């Protein structure tokens, strides 16, 4: 995943951004290899990706159950 910014980053800022992007890429690749799903931000909302990701109907049922607290 590559995020671009319109603002020019300092040299240190760019090093930090590159390190964070590498860490996220490695974590997502590890999850993929292990067969785990991941939650990412896409089109302004969280999305679960991966073969074992819960289905949309499962998500809404579990989130509605948690609203009673």
PDB file of N, CA, C, O and CB in Angstrom:
ATOM      1  N   UNK A   1       0.851  -1.167   0.000  1.00  0.00           N
ATOM      2  CA  UNK A   1       0.000   0.000   0.000  1.00  0.00           C
ATOM      3  C   UNK A   1       0.894   1.225   0.000  1.00  0.00           C
ATOM      4  O   UNK A   1       1.791   1.348   0.834  1.00  0.00           O
ATOM      5  CB  UNK A   1      -0.967   0.001   1.215  1.00  0.00           C
ATOM      6  N   UNK A   2       0.653   2.112  -0.917  1.00  0.00           N
ATOM      7  CA  UNK A   2       1.450   3.326  -1.019  1.00  0.00           C
ATOM      8  C   UNK A   2       0.538   4.528  -0.874  1.00  0.00           C
ATOM      9  O   UNK A   2      -0.448   4.662  -1.600  1.00  0.00           O
ATOM     10  CB  UNK A   2       2.222   3.378  -2.360  1.00  0.00           C
ATOM     11  N   UNK A   3       0.868   5.399   0.062  1.00  0.00           N
ATOM     12  CA  UNK A   3       0.096   6.613   0.280  1.00  0.00           C
ATOM     13  C   UNK A   3       0.917   7.786  -0.215  1.00  0.00           C
ATOM     14  O   UNK A   3       2.096   7.921   0.113  1.00  0.00           O
ATOM     15  CB  UNK A   3      -0.287   6.787   1.782  1.00  0.00           C
ATOM     16  N   UNK A   4       0.289   8.621  -0.999  1.00  0.00           N
ATOM     17  CA  UNK A   4       0.990   9.796  -1.492  1.00  0.00           C
ATOM     18  C   UNK A   4       0.453  11.026  -0.785  1.00  0.00           C
ATOM     19  O   UNK A   4      -0.727  11.092  -0.439  1.00  0.00           O
ATOM     20  CB  UNK A   4       0.841   9.932  -3.024  1.00  0.00           C
ATOM     21  N   UNK A   5       1.306  11.978  -0.579  1.00  0.00           N
ATOM     22  CA  UNK A   5       0.938  13.206   0.103  1.00  0.00           C
ATOM     23  C   UNK A   5       1.237  14.380  -0.811  1.00  0.00           C
ATOM     24  O   UNK A   5       2.241  14.382  -1.524  1.00  0.00           O
ATOM     25  CB  UNK A   5       1.688  13.346   1.450  1.00  0.00           C
ATOM     26  N   UNK A   6       0.370  15.373  -0.791  1.00  0.00           N
ATOM     27  CA  UNK A   6       0.592  16.566  -1.605  1.00  0.00           C
ATOM     28  C   UNK A   6       1.670  17.446  -0.994  1.00  0.00           C
ATOM     29  O   UNK A   6       2.351  18.180  -1.710  1.00  0.00           O
ATOM     30  CB  UNK A   6      -0.706  17.358  -1.762  1.00  0.00           C
ATOM     31  N   UNK A   7       1.832  17.377   0.330  1.00  0.00           N
ATOM     32  CA  UNK A   7       2.827  18.189   1.017  1.00  0.00           C
ATOM     33  C   UNK A   7       4.196  17.526   0.903  1.00  0.00           C
ATOM     34  O   UNK A   7       4.305  16.300   0.934  1.00  0.00           O
ATOM     35  CB  UNK A   7       2.439  18.394   2.502  1.00  0.00           C
ATOM     36  N   UNK A   8       5.212  18.323   0.775  1.00  0.00           N
ATOM     37  CA  UNK A   8       6.587  17.806   0.717  1.00  0.00           C
ATOM     38  C   UNK A   8       7.040  17.480   2.129  1.00  0.00           C
ATOM     39  O   UNK A   8       6.995  18.331   3.018  1.00  0.00           O
ATOM     40  CB  UNK A   8       7.559  18.836   0.046  1.00  0.00           C
ATOM     41  N   UNK A   9       7.479  16.237   2.330  1.00  0.00           N
ATOM     42  CA  UNK A   9       7.932  15.805   3.651  1.00  0.00           C
ATOM     43  C   UNK A   9       9.403  16.128   3.833  1.00  0.00           C
ATOM     44  O   UNK A   9      10.164  16.206   2.868  1.00  0.00           O
ATOM     45  CB  UNK A   9       7.688  14.301   3.848  1.00  0.00           C
ATOM     46  N   UNK A  10       9.790  16.314   5.086  1.00  0.00           N
ATOM     47  CA  UNK A  10      11.207  16.468   5.392  1.00  0.00           C
ATOM     48  C   UNK A  10      11.899  15.133   5.139  1.00  0.00           C
ATOM     49  O   UNK A  10      11.237  14.112   4.950  1.00  0.00           O
ATOM     50  CB  UNK A  10      11.423  16.944   6.866  1.00  0.00           C
ATOM     51  N   UNK A  11      13.207  15.142   5.135  1.00  0.00           N
ATOM     52  CA  UNK A  11      13.949  13.898   4.916  1.00  0.00           C
ATOM     53  C   UNK A  11      13.626  12.882   6.006  1.00  0.00           C
ATOM     54  O   UNK A  11      13.417  11.705   5.714  1.00  0.00           O
ATOM     55  CB  UNK A  11      15.464  14.171   4.876  1.00  0.00           C
ATOM     56  N   UNK A  12      13.584  13.334   7.266  1.00  0.00           N
ATOM     57  CA  UNK A  12      13.243  12.439   8.378  1.00  0.00           C
ATOM     58  C   UNK A  12      11.806  11.947   8.250  1.00  0.00           C
ATOM     59  O   UNK A  12      11.525  10.774   8.495  1.00  0.00           O
ATOM     60  CB  UNK A  12      13.440  13.153   9.730  1.00  0.00           C
ATOM     61  N   UNK A  13      10.911  12.829   7.872  1.00  0.00           N
ATOM     62  CA  UNK A  13       9.515  12.448   7.696  1.00  0.00           C
ATOM     63  C   UNK A  13       9.350  11.388   6.629  1.00  0.00           C
ATOM     64  O   UNK A  13       8.547  10.468   6.787  1.00  0.00           O
ATOM     65  CB  UNK A  13       8.684  13.656   7.347  1.00  0.00           C
ATOM     66  N   UNK A  14      10.106  11.506   5.536  1.00  0.00           N
ATOM     67  CA  UNK A  14      10.031  10.531   4.457  1.00  0.00           C
ATOM     68  C   UNK A  14      10.585   9.182   4.904  1.00  0.00           C
ATOM     69  O   UNK A  14      10.045   8.138   4.540  1.00  0.00           O
ATOM     70  CB  UNK A  14      10.790  11.036   3.229  1.00  0.00           C
ATOM     71  N   UNK A  15      11.656   9.199   5.689  1.00  0.00           N
ATOM     72  CA  UNK A  15      12.232   7.956   6.215  1.00  0.00           C
ATOM     73  C   UNK A  15      11.212   7.260   7.121  1.00  0.00           C
ATOM     74  O   UNK A  15      11.044   6.043   7.049  1.00  0.00           O
ATOM     75  CB  UNK A  15      13.554   8.244   6.996  1.00  0.00           C
ATOM     76  N   UNK A  16      10.537   8.029   7.966  1.00  0.00           N
ATOM     77  CA  UNK A  16       9.531   7.467   8.868  1.00  0.00           C
ATOM     78  C   UNK A  16       8.364   6.884   8.075  1.00  0.00           C
ATOM     79  O   UNK A  16       7.917   5.771   8.350  1.00  0.00           O
ATOM     80  CB  UNK A  16       9.024   8.541   9.850  1.00  0.00           C
ATOM     81  N   UNK A  17       7.869   7.640   7.089  1.00  0.00           N
ATOM     82  CA  UNK A  17       6.759   7.168   6.259  1.00  0.00           C
ATOM     83  C   UNK A  17       7.136   5.884   5.527  1.00  0.00           C
ATOM     84  O   UNK A  17       6.348   4.939   5.486  1.00  0.00           O
ATOM     85  CB  UNK A  17       6.344   8.250   5.250  1.00  0.00           C
ATOM     86  N   UNK A  18       8.328   5.845   4.953  1.00  0.00           N
ATOM     87  CA  UNK A  18       8.776   4.646   4.247  1.00  0.00           C
ATOM     88  C   UNK A  18       8.852   3.441   5.189  1.00  0.00           C
ATOM     89  O   UNK A  18       8.476   2.331   4.811  1.00  0.00           O
ATOM     90  CB  UNK A  18      10.143   4.893   3.599  1.00  0.00           C
ATOM     91  N   UNK A  19       9.339   3.661   6.415  1.00  0.00           N
ATOM     92  CA  UNK A  19       9.437   2.578   7.402  1.00  0.00           C
ATOM     93  C   UNK A  19       8.056   2.053   7.779  1.00  0.00           C
ATOM     94  O   UNK A  19       7.854   0.842   7.871  1.00  0.00           O
ATOM     95  CB  UNK A  19      10.175   3.061   8.659  1.00  0.00           C
ATOM     96  N   UNK A  20       7.113   2.956   7.994  1.00  0.00           N
ATOM     97  CA  UNK A  20       5.754   2.547   8.342  1.00  0.00           C
ATOM     98  C   UNK A  20       5.094   1.780   7.200  1.00  0.00           C
ATOM     99  O   UNK A  20       4.428   0.772   7.432  1.00  0.00           O
ATOM    100  CB  UNK A  20       4.911   3.767   8.708  1.00  0.00           C
ATOM    101  N   UNK A  21       5.276   2.254   5.970  1.00  0.00           N
ATOM    102  CA  UNK A  21       4.692   1.563   4.825  1.00  0.00           C
ATOM    103  C   UNK A  21       5.284   0.173   4.657  1.00  0.00           C
ATOM    104  O   UNK A  21       4.569  -0.766   4.309  1.00  0.00           O
ATOM    105  CB  UNK A  21       4.899   2.374   3.553  1.00  0.00           C
ATOM    106  N   UNK A  22       6.581   0.032   4.900  1.00  0.00           N
ATOM    107  CA  UNK A  22       7.226  -1.279   4.803  1.00  0.00           C
ATOM    108  C   UNK A  22       6.696  -2.220   5.890  1.00  0.00           C
ATOM    109  O   UNK A  22       6.442  -3.396   5.628  1.00  0.00           O
ATOM    110  CB  UNK A  22       8.762  -1.137   4.917  1.00  0.00           C
ATOM    111  N   UNK A  23       6.532  -1.700   7.103  1.00  0.00           N
ATOM    112  CA  UNK A  23       6.026  -2.520   8.208  1.00  0.00           C
ATOM    113  C   UNK A  23       4.605  -3.011   7.922  1.00  0.00           C
ATOM    114  O   UNK A  23       4.291  -4.174   8.173  1.00  0.00           O
ATOM    115  CB  UNK A  23       6.054  -1.722   9.525  1.00  0.00           C
ATOM    116  N   UNK A  24       3.758  -2.145   7.406  1.00  0.00           N
ATOM    117  CA  UNK A  24       2.383  -2.531   7.088  1.00  0.00           C
ATOM    118  C   UNK A  24       2.365  -3.547   5.963  1.00  0.00           C
ATOM    119  O   UNK A  24       1.616  -4.523   6.020  1.00  0.00           O
ATOM    120  CB  UNK A  24       1.547  -1.302   6.705  1.00  0.00           C
ATOM    121  N   UNK A  25       3.178  -3.331   4.942  1.00  0.00           N
ATOM    122  CA  UNK A  25       3.260  -4.277   3.819  1.00  0.00           C
ATOM    123  C   UNK A  25       3.684  -5.657   4.309  1.00  0.00           C
ATOM    124  O   UNK A  25       3.108  -6.665   3.900  1.00  0.00           O
ATOM    125  CB  UNK A  25       4.249  -3.767   2.748  1.00  0.00           C
ATOM    126  N   UNK A  26       4.681  -5.707   5.175  1.00  0.00           N
ATOM    127  CA  UNK A  26       5.149  -6.992   5.714  1.00  0.00           C
ATOM    128  C   UNK A  26       4.085  -7.659   6.577  1.00  0.00           C
ATOM    129  O   UNK A  26       3.904  -8.875   6.513  1.00  0.00           O
ATOM    130  CB  UNK A  26       6.427  -6.791   6.532  1.00  0.00           C
ATOM    131  N   UNK A  27       3.376  -6.863   7.391  1.00  0.00           N
ATOM    132  CA  UNK A  27       2.328  -7.423   8.250  1.00  0.00           C
ATOM    133  C   UNK A  27       1.181  -7.991   7.413  1.00  0.00           C
ATOM    134  O   UNK A  27       0.677  -9.075   7.708  1.00  0.00           O
ATOM    135  CB  UNK A  27       1.796  -6.349   9.216  1.00  0.00           C
ATOM    136  N   UNK A  28       0.767  -7.267   6.376  1.00  0.00           N
ATOM    137  CA  UNK A  28      -0.311  -7.761   5.510  1.00  0.00           C
ATOM    138  C   UNK A  28       0.121  -9.010   4.746  1.00  0.00           C
ATOM    139  O   UNK A  28      -0.678  -9.927   4.555  1.00  0.00           O
ATOM    140  CB  UNK A  28      -0.747  -6.668   4.524  1.00  0.00           C
ATOM    141  N   UNK A  29       1.361  -9.048   4.314  1.00  0.00           N
ATOM    142  CA  UNK A  29       1.866 -10.231   3.603  1.00  0.00           C
ATOM    143  C   UNK A  29       1.908 -11.430   4.548  1.00  0.00           C
ATOM    144  O   UNK A  29       1.558 -12.541   4.149  1.00  0.00           O
ATOM    145  CB  UNK A  29       3.278  -9.959   3.014  1.00  0.00           C
ATOM    146  N   UNK A  30       2.329 -11.219   5.786  1.00  0.00           N
ATOM    147  CA  UNK A  30       2.371 -12.305   6.773  1.00  0.00           C
ATOM    148  C   UNK A  30       0.964 -12.847   7.029  1.00  0.00           C
ATOM    149  O   UNK A  30       0.761 -14.060   7.073  1.00  0.00           O
ATOM    150  CB  UNK A  30       3.007 -11.813   8.098  1.00  0.00           C
ATOM    151  N   UNK A  31      -0.010 -11.942   7.200  1.00  0.00           N
ATOM    152  CA  UNK A  31      -1.394 -12.366   7.406  1.00  0.00           C
ATOM    153  C   UNK A  31      -1.894 -13.175   6.210  1.00  0.00           C
ATOM    154  O   UNK A  31      -2.577 -14.185   6.378  1.00  0.00           O
ATOM    155  CB  UNK A  31      -2.304 -11.145   7.642  1.00  0.00           C
ATOM    156  N   UNK A  32      -1.548 -12.724   5.002  1.00  0.00           N
ATOM    157  CA  UNK A  32      -1.979 -13.433   3.801  1.00  0.00           C
ATOM    158  C   UNK A  32      -1.397 -14.845   3.770  1.00  0.00           C
ATOM    159  O   UNK A  32      -2.108 -15.806   3.476  1.00  0.00           O
ATOM    160  CB  UNK A  32      -1.562 -12.657   2.540  1.00  0.00           C
ATOM    161  N   UNK A  33      -0.092 -14.969   4.076  1.00  0.00           N
ATOM    162  CA  UNK A  33       0.556 -16.284   4.058  1.00  0.00           C
ATOM    163  C   UNK A  33       0.001 -17.216   5.121  1.00  0.00           C
ATOM    164  O   UNK A  33      -0.083 -18.424   4.903  1.00  0.00           O
ATOM    165  CB  UNK A  33       2.047 -16.132   4.250  1.00  0.00           C
ATOM    166  N   UNK A  34      -0.378 -16.668   6.270  1.00  0.00           N
ATOM    167  CA  UNK A  34      -0.936 -17.479   7.354  1.00  0.00           C
ATOM    168  C   UNK A  34      -2.414 -17.793   7.152  1.00  0.00           C
ATOM    169  O   UNK A  34      -2.980 -18.622   7.865  1.00  0.00           O
ATOM    170  CB  UNK A  34      -0.747 -16.770   8.675  1.00  0.00           C
ATOM    171  N   UNK A  35      -3.036 -17.131   6.180  1.00  0.00           N
ATOM    172  CA  UNK A  35      -4.442 -17.365   5.921  1.00  0.00           C
ATOM    173  C   UNK A  35      -5.365 -16.571   6.827  1.00  0.00           C
ATOM    174  O   UNK A  35      -6.538 -16.914   6.977  1.00  0.00           O
ATOM    175  CB  UNK A  35      -4.738 -18.808   6.060  1.00  0.00           C
ATOM    176  N   UNK A  36      -4.843 -15.510   7.434  1.00  0.00           N
ATOM    177  CA  UNK A  36      -5.652 -14.656   8.302  1.00  0.00           C
ATOM    178  C   UNK A  36      -6.224 -13.504   7.501  1.00  0.00           C
ATOM    179  O   UNK A  36      -5.625 -13.053   6.525  1.00  0.00           O
ATOM    180  CB  UNK A  36      -4.821 -14.128   9.487  1.00  0.00           C
ATOM    181  N   UNK A  37      -7.391 -13.029   7.922  1.00  0.00           N
ATOM    182  CA  UNK A  37      -7.942 -11.859   7.252  1.00  0.00           C
ATOM    183  C   UNK A  37      -7.357 -10.592   7.880  1.00  0.00           C
ATOM    184  O   UNK A  37      -6.806 -10.627   8.980  1.00  0.00           O
ATOM    185  CB  UNK A  37      -9.494 -11.853   7.338  1.00  0.00           C
ATOM    186  N   UNK A  38      -7.484  -9.490   7.172  1.00  0.00           N
ATOM    187  CA  UNK A  38      -7.005  -8.204   7.662  1.00  0.00           C
ATOM    188  C   UNK A  38      -8.115  -7.172   7.496  1.00  0.00           C
ATOM    189  O   UNK A  38      -8.960  -7.285   6.608  1.00  0.00           O
ATOM    190  CB  UNK A  38      -5.715  -7.761   6.910  1.00  0.00           C
ATOM    191  N   UNK A  39      -8.097  -6.183   8.349  1.00  0.00           N
ATOM    192  CA  UNK A  39      -9.045  -5.080   8.249  1.00  0.00           C
ATOM    193  C   UNK A  39      -8.266  -3.869   7.747  1.00  0.00           C
ATOM    194  O   UNK A  39      -7.283  -3.449   8.356  1.00  0.00           O
ATOM    195  CB  UNK A  39      -9.751  -4.785   9.632  1.00  0.00           C
ATOM    196  N   UNK A  40      -8.725  -3.314   6.621  1.00  0.00           N
ATOM    197  CA  UNK A  40      -8.078  -2.143   6.036  1.00  0.00           C
ATOM    198  C   UNK A  40      -9.120  -1.045   5.852  1.00  0.00           C
ATOM    199  O   UNK A  40     -10.322  -1.301   5.931  1.00  0.00           O
ATOM    200  CB  UNK A  40      -7.394  -2.496   4.678  1.00  0.00           C
ATOM    201  N   UNK A  41      -8.660   0.161   5.610  1.00  0.00           N
ATOM    202  CA  UNK A  41      -9.538   1.295   5.347  1.00  0.00           C
ATOM    203  C   UNK A  41      -9.637   1.460   3.840  1.00  0.00           C
ATOM    204  O   UNK A  41      -8.621   1.601   3.159  1.00  0.00           O
ATOM    205  CB  UNK A  41      -9.013   2.605   6.033  1.00  0.00           C
ATOM    206  N   UNK A  42     -10.873   1.444   3.311  1.00  0.00           N
ATOM    207  CA  UNK A  42     -11.067   1.538   1.868  1.00  0.00           C
ATOM    208  C   UNK A  42     -12.355   2.312   1.591  1.00  0.00           C
ATOM    209  O   UNK A  42     -13.405   1.992   2.147  1.00  0.00           O
ATOM    210  CB  UNK A  42     -11.117   0.121   1.216  1.00  0.00           C
ATOM    211  N   UNK A  43     -12.277   3.309   0.750  1.00  0.00           N
ATOM    212  CA  UNK A  43     -13.437   4.123   0.378  1.00  0.00           C
ATOM    213  C   UNK A  43     -14.153   4.708   1.595  1.00  0.00           C
ATOM    214  O   UNK A  43     -15.382   4.763   1.633  1.00  0.00           O
ATOM    215  CB  UNK A  43     -14.412   3.292  -0.435  1.00  0.00           C
ATOM    216  N   UNK A  44     -13.386   5.137   2.572  1.00  0.00           N
ATOM    217  CA  UNK A  44     -13.952   5.805   3.734  1.00  0.00           C
ATOM    218  C   UNK A  44     -14.570   4.914   4.785  1.00  0.00           C
ATOM    219  O   UNK A  44     -15.283   5.399   5.664  1.00  0.00           O
ATOM    220  CB  UNK A  44     -14.952   6.737   3.292  1.00  0.00           C
ATOM    221  N   UNK A  45     -14.307   3.600   4.713  1.00  0.00           N
ATOM    222  CA  UNK A  45     -14.859   2.704   5.729  1.00  0.00           C
ATOM    223  C   UNK A  45     -13.950   1.485   5.888  1.00  0.00           C
ATOM    224  O   UNK A  45     -13.193   1.157   4.975  1.00  0.00           O
ATOM    225  CB  UNK A  45     -16.303   2.263   5.353  1.00  0.00           C
ATOM    226  N   UNK A  46     -14.018   0.806   7.050  1.00  0.00           N
ATOM    227  CA  UNK A  46     -13.200  -0.391   7.261  1.00  0.00           C
ATOM    228  C   UNK A  46     -13.737  -1.557   6.427  1.00  0.00           C
ATOM    229  O   UNK A  46     -14.948  -1.745   6.305  1.00  0.00           O
ATOM    230  CB  UNK A  46     -13.170  -0.773   8.762  1.00  0.00           C
ATOM    231  N   UNK A  47     -12.818  -2.331   5.860  1.00  0.00           N
ATOM    232  CA  UNK A  47     -13.171  -3.480   5.022  1.00  0.00           C
ATOM    233  C   UNK A  47     -12.303  -4.658   5.441  1.00  0.00           C
ATOM    234  O   UNK A  47     -11.098  -4.507   5.642  1.00  0.00           O
ATOM    235  CB  UNK A  47     -12.983  -3.158   3.496  1.00  0.00           C
ATOM    236  N   UNK A  48     -12.915  -5.828   5.573  1.00  0.00           N
ATOM    237  CA  UNK A  48     -12.163  -7.042   5.896  1.00  0.00           C
ATOM    238  C   UNK A  48     -11.801  -7.751   4.598  1.00  0.00           C
ATOM    239  O   UNK A  48     -12.662  -8.018   3.759  1.00  0.00           O
ATOM    240  CB  UNK A  48     -12.982  -7.984   6.836  1.00  0.00           C
ATOM    241  N   UNK A  49     -10.506  -8.053   4.446  1.00  0.00           N
ATOM    242  CA  UNK A  49     -10.039  -8.736   3.242  1.00  0.00           C
ATOM    243  C   UNK A  49      -9.397 -10.055   3.633  1.00  0.00           C
ATOM    244  O   UNK A  49      -8.865 -10.195   4.734  1.00  0.00           O
ATOM    245  CB  UNK A  49      -9.040  -7.853   2.449  1.00  0.00           C
ATOM    246  N   UNK A  50      -9.448 -11.007   2.740  1.00  0.00           N
ATOM    247  CA  UNK A  50      -8.855 -12.316   2.974  1.00  0.00           C
ATOM    248  C   UNK A  50      -9.886 -13.404   2.817  1.00  0.00           C
ATOM    249  O   UNK A  50     -11.089 -13.158   2.905  1.00  0.00           O
ATOM    250  CB  UNK A  50      -8.229 -12.385   4.356  1.00  0.00           C
ATOM    251  N   UNK A  51      -9.407 -14.612   2.583  1.00  0.00           N
ATOM    252  CA  UNK A  51     -10.311 -15.736   2.339  1.00  0.00           C
ATOM    253  C   UNK A  51     -11.170 -16.079   3.551  1.00  0.00           C
ATOM    254  O   UNK A  51     -12.306 -16.525   3.389  1.00  0.00           O
ATOM    255  CB  UNK A  51      -9.518 -16.950   1.926  1.00  0.00           C
ATOM    256  N   UNK A  52     -10.652 -15.883   4.761  1.00  0.00           N
ATOM    257  CA  UNK A  52     -11.414 -16.250   5.954  1.00  0.00           C
ATOM    258  C   UNK A  52     -12.132 -15.061   6.596  1.00  0.00           C
ATOM    259  O   UNK A  52     -12.602 -15.154   7.729  1.00  0.00           O
ATOM    260  CB  UNK A  52     -10.495 -16.887   6.967  1.00  0.00           C
ATOM    261  N   UNK A  53     -12.214 -13.938   5.865  1.00  0.00           N
ATOM    262  CA  UNK A  53     -12.889 -12.755   6.408  1.00  0.00           C
ATOM    263  C   UNK A  53     -14.367 -13.052   6.621  1.00  0.00           C
ATOM    264  O   UNK A  53     -15.004 -13.677   5.773  1.00  0.00           O
ATOM    265  CB  UNK A  53     -12.713 -11.538   5.465  1.00  0.00           C
ATOM    266  N   UNK A  54     -14.919 -12.606   7.753  1.00  0.00           N
ATOM    267  CA  UNK A  54     -16.352 -12.803   7.986  1.00  0.00           C
ATOM    268  C   UNK A  54     -17.173 -12.144   6.873  1.00  0.00           C
ATOM    269  O   UNK A  54     -16.768 -11.130   6.305  1.00  0.00           O
ATOM    270  CB  UNK A  54     -16.760 -12.230   9.365  1.00  0.00           C
ATOM    271  N   UNK A  55     -18.307 -12.723   6.578  1.00  0.00           N
ATOM    272  CA  UNK A  55     -19.190 -12.174   5.543  1.00  0.00           C
ATOM    273  C   UNK A  55     -19.881 -10.921   6.067  1.00  0.00           C
ATOM    274  O   UNK A  55     -19.941 -10.703   7.277  1.00  0.00           O
ATOM    275  CB  UNK A  55     -20.242 -13.225   5.094  1.00  0.00           C
ATOM    276  N   UNK A  56     -20.396 -10.109   5.172  1.00  0.00           N
ATOM    277  CA  UNK A  56     -21.046  -8.847   5.544  1.00  0.00           C
ATOM    278  C   UNK A  56     -22.219  -9.086   6.491  1.00  0.00           C
ATOM    279  O   UNK A  56     -22.422  -8.306   7.422  1.00  0.00           O
ATOM    280  CB  UNK A  56     -21.530  -8.106   4.290  1.00  0.00           C
ATOM    281  N   UNK A  57     -22.992 -10.145   6.273  1.00  0.00           N
ATOM    282  CA  UNK A  57     -24.135 -10.418   7.135  1.00  0.00           C
ATOM    283  C   UNK A  57     -23.684 -10.782   8.547  1.00  0.00           C
ATOM    284  O   UNK A  57     -24.371 -10.454   9.515  1.00  0.00           O
ATOM    285  CB  UNK A  57     -24.986 -11.543   6.546  1.00  0.00           C
ATOM    286  N   UNK A  58     -22.545 -11.452   8.679  1.00  0.00           N
ATOM    287  CA  UNK A  58     -22.004 -11.783  10.000  1.00  0.00           C
ATOM    288  C   UNK A  58     -21.558 -10.519  10.713  1.00  0.00           C
ATOM    289  O   UNK A  58     -21.733 -10.398  11.925  1.00  0.00           O
ATOM    290  CB  UNK A  58     -20.828 -12.774   9.881  1.00  0.00           C
ATOM    291  N   UNK A  59     -20.986  -9.580   9.981  1.00  0.00           N
ATOM    292  CA  UNK A  59     -20.508  -8.328  10.571  1.00  0.00           C
ATOM    293  C   UNK A  59     -21.651  -7.515  11.139  1.00  0.00           C
ATOM    294  O   UNK A  59     -21.556  -7.020  12.262  1.00  0.00           O
ATOM    295  CB  UNK A  59     -19.753  -7.505   9.539  1.00  0.00           C
ATOM    296  N   UNK A  60     -22.720  -7.368  10.395  1.00  0.00           N
ATOM    297  CA  UNK A  60     -23.813  -6.535  10.867  1.00  0.00           C
ATOM    298  C   UNK A  60     -24.503  -7.172  12.073  1.00  0.00           C
ATOM    299  O   UNK A  60     -24.948  -6.453  12.968  1.00  0.00           O
ATOM    300  CB  UNK A  60     -24.820  -6.296   9.742  1.00  0.00           C
ATOM    301  N   UNK A  61     -24.602  -8.483  12.119  1.00  0.00           N
ATOM    302  CA  UNK A  61     -25.236  -9.163  13.246  1.00  0.00           C
ATOM    303  C   UNK A  61     -24.412  -8.981  14.518  1.00  0.00           C
ATOM    304  O   UNK A  61     -24.969  -8.722  15.585  1.00  0.00           O
ATOM    305  CB  UNK A  61     -25.418 -10.660  12.940  1.00  0.00           C
ATOM    306  N   UNK A  62     -23.095  -9.113  14.411  1.00  0.00           N
ATOM    307  CA  UNK A  62     -22.253  -8.984  15.594  1.00  0.00           C
ATOM    308  C   UNK A  62     -22.161  -7.535  16.049  1.00  0.00           C
ATOM    309  O   UNK A  62     -22.080  -7.281  17.250  1.00  0.00           O
ATOM    310  CB  UNK A  62     -20.860  -9.536  15.317  1.00  0.00           C
ATOM    311  N   UNK A  63     -22.170  -6.573  15.123  1.00  0.00           N
ATOM    312  CA  UNK A  63     -22.093  -5.177  15.528  1.00  0.00           C
ATOM    313  C   UNK A  63     -23.395  -4.726  16.164  1.00  0.00           C
ATOM    314  O   UNK A  63     -23.373  -3.897  17.074  1.00  0.00           O
ATOM    315  CB  UNK A  63     -21.757  -4.291  14.336  1.00  0.00           C
ATOM    316  N   UNK A  64     -24.533  -5.248  15.712  1.00  0.00           N
ATOM    317  CA  UNK A  64     -25.808  -4.891  16.316  1.00  0.00           C
ATOM    318  C   UNK A  64     -25.917  -5.469  17.726  1.00  0.00           C
ATOM    319  O   UNK A  64     -26.506  -4.843  18.608  1.00  0.00           O
ATOM    320  CB  UNK A  64     -26.970  -5.385  15.444  1.00  0.00           C
ATOM    321  N   UNK A  65     -25.360  -6.644  17.942  1.00  0.00           N
ATOM    322  CA  UNK A  65     -25.409  -7.271  19.261  1.00  0.00           C
ATOM    323  C   UNK A  65     -24.583  -6.465  20.253  1.00  0.00           C
ATOM    324  O   UNK A  65     -24.937  -6.383  21.429  1.00  0.00           O
ATOM    325  CB  UNK A  65     -24.901  -8.726  19.196  1.00  0.00           C
ATOM    326  N   UNK A  66     -23.486  -5.867  19.791  1.00  0.00           N
ATOM    327  CA  UNK A  66     -22.611  -5.091  20.668  1.00  0.00           C
ATOM    328  C   UNK A  66     -23.159  -3.721  21.018  1.00  0.00           C
ATOM    329  O   UNK A  66     -22.625  -3.067  21.914  1.00  0.00           O
ATOM    330  CB  UNK A  66     -21.277  -4.932  20.030  1.00  0.00           C
ATOM    331  N   UNK A  67     -24.210  -3.260  20.344  1.00  0.00           N
ATOM    332  CA  UNK A  67     -24.746  -1.932  20.589  1.00  0.00           C
ATOM    333  C   UNK A  67     -25.586  -1.860  21.858  1.00  0.00           C
ATOM    334  O   UNK A  67     -25.909  -0.765  22.317  1.00  0.00           O
ATOM    335  CB  UNK A  67     -25.569  -1.494  19.416  1.00  0.00           C
ATOM    336  N   UNK A  68     -25.943  -2.999  22.429  1.00  0.00           N
ATOM    337  CA  UNK A  68     -26.794  -3.000  23.602  1.00  0.00           C
ATOM    338  C   UNK A  68     -26.091  -2.575  24.874  1.00  0.00           C
ATOM    339  O   UNK A  68     -26.747  -2.355  25.893  1.00  0.00           O
ATOM    340  CB  UNK A  68     -27.366  -4.342  23.790  1.00  0.00           C
ATOM    341  N   UNK A  69     -24.797  -2.455  24.843  1.00  0.00           N
ATOM    342  CA  UNK A  69     -24.041  -2.119  26.059  1.00  0.00           C
ATOM    343  C   UNK A  69     -24.108  -0.663  26.361  1.00  0.00           C
ATOM    344  O   UNK A  69     -23.528  -0.210  27.348  1.00  0.00           O
ATOM    345  CB  UNK A  69     -22.603  -2.535  25.932  1.00  0.00           C
TER     346      UNK A  69
END
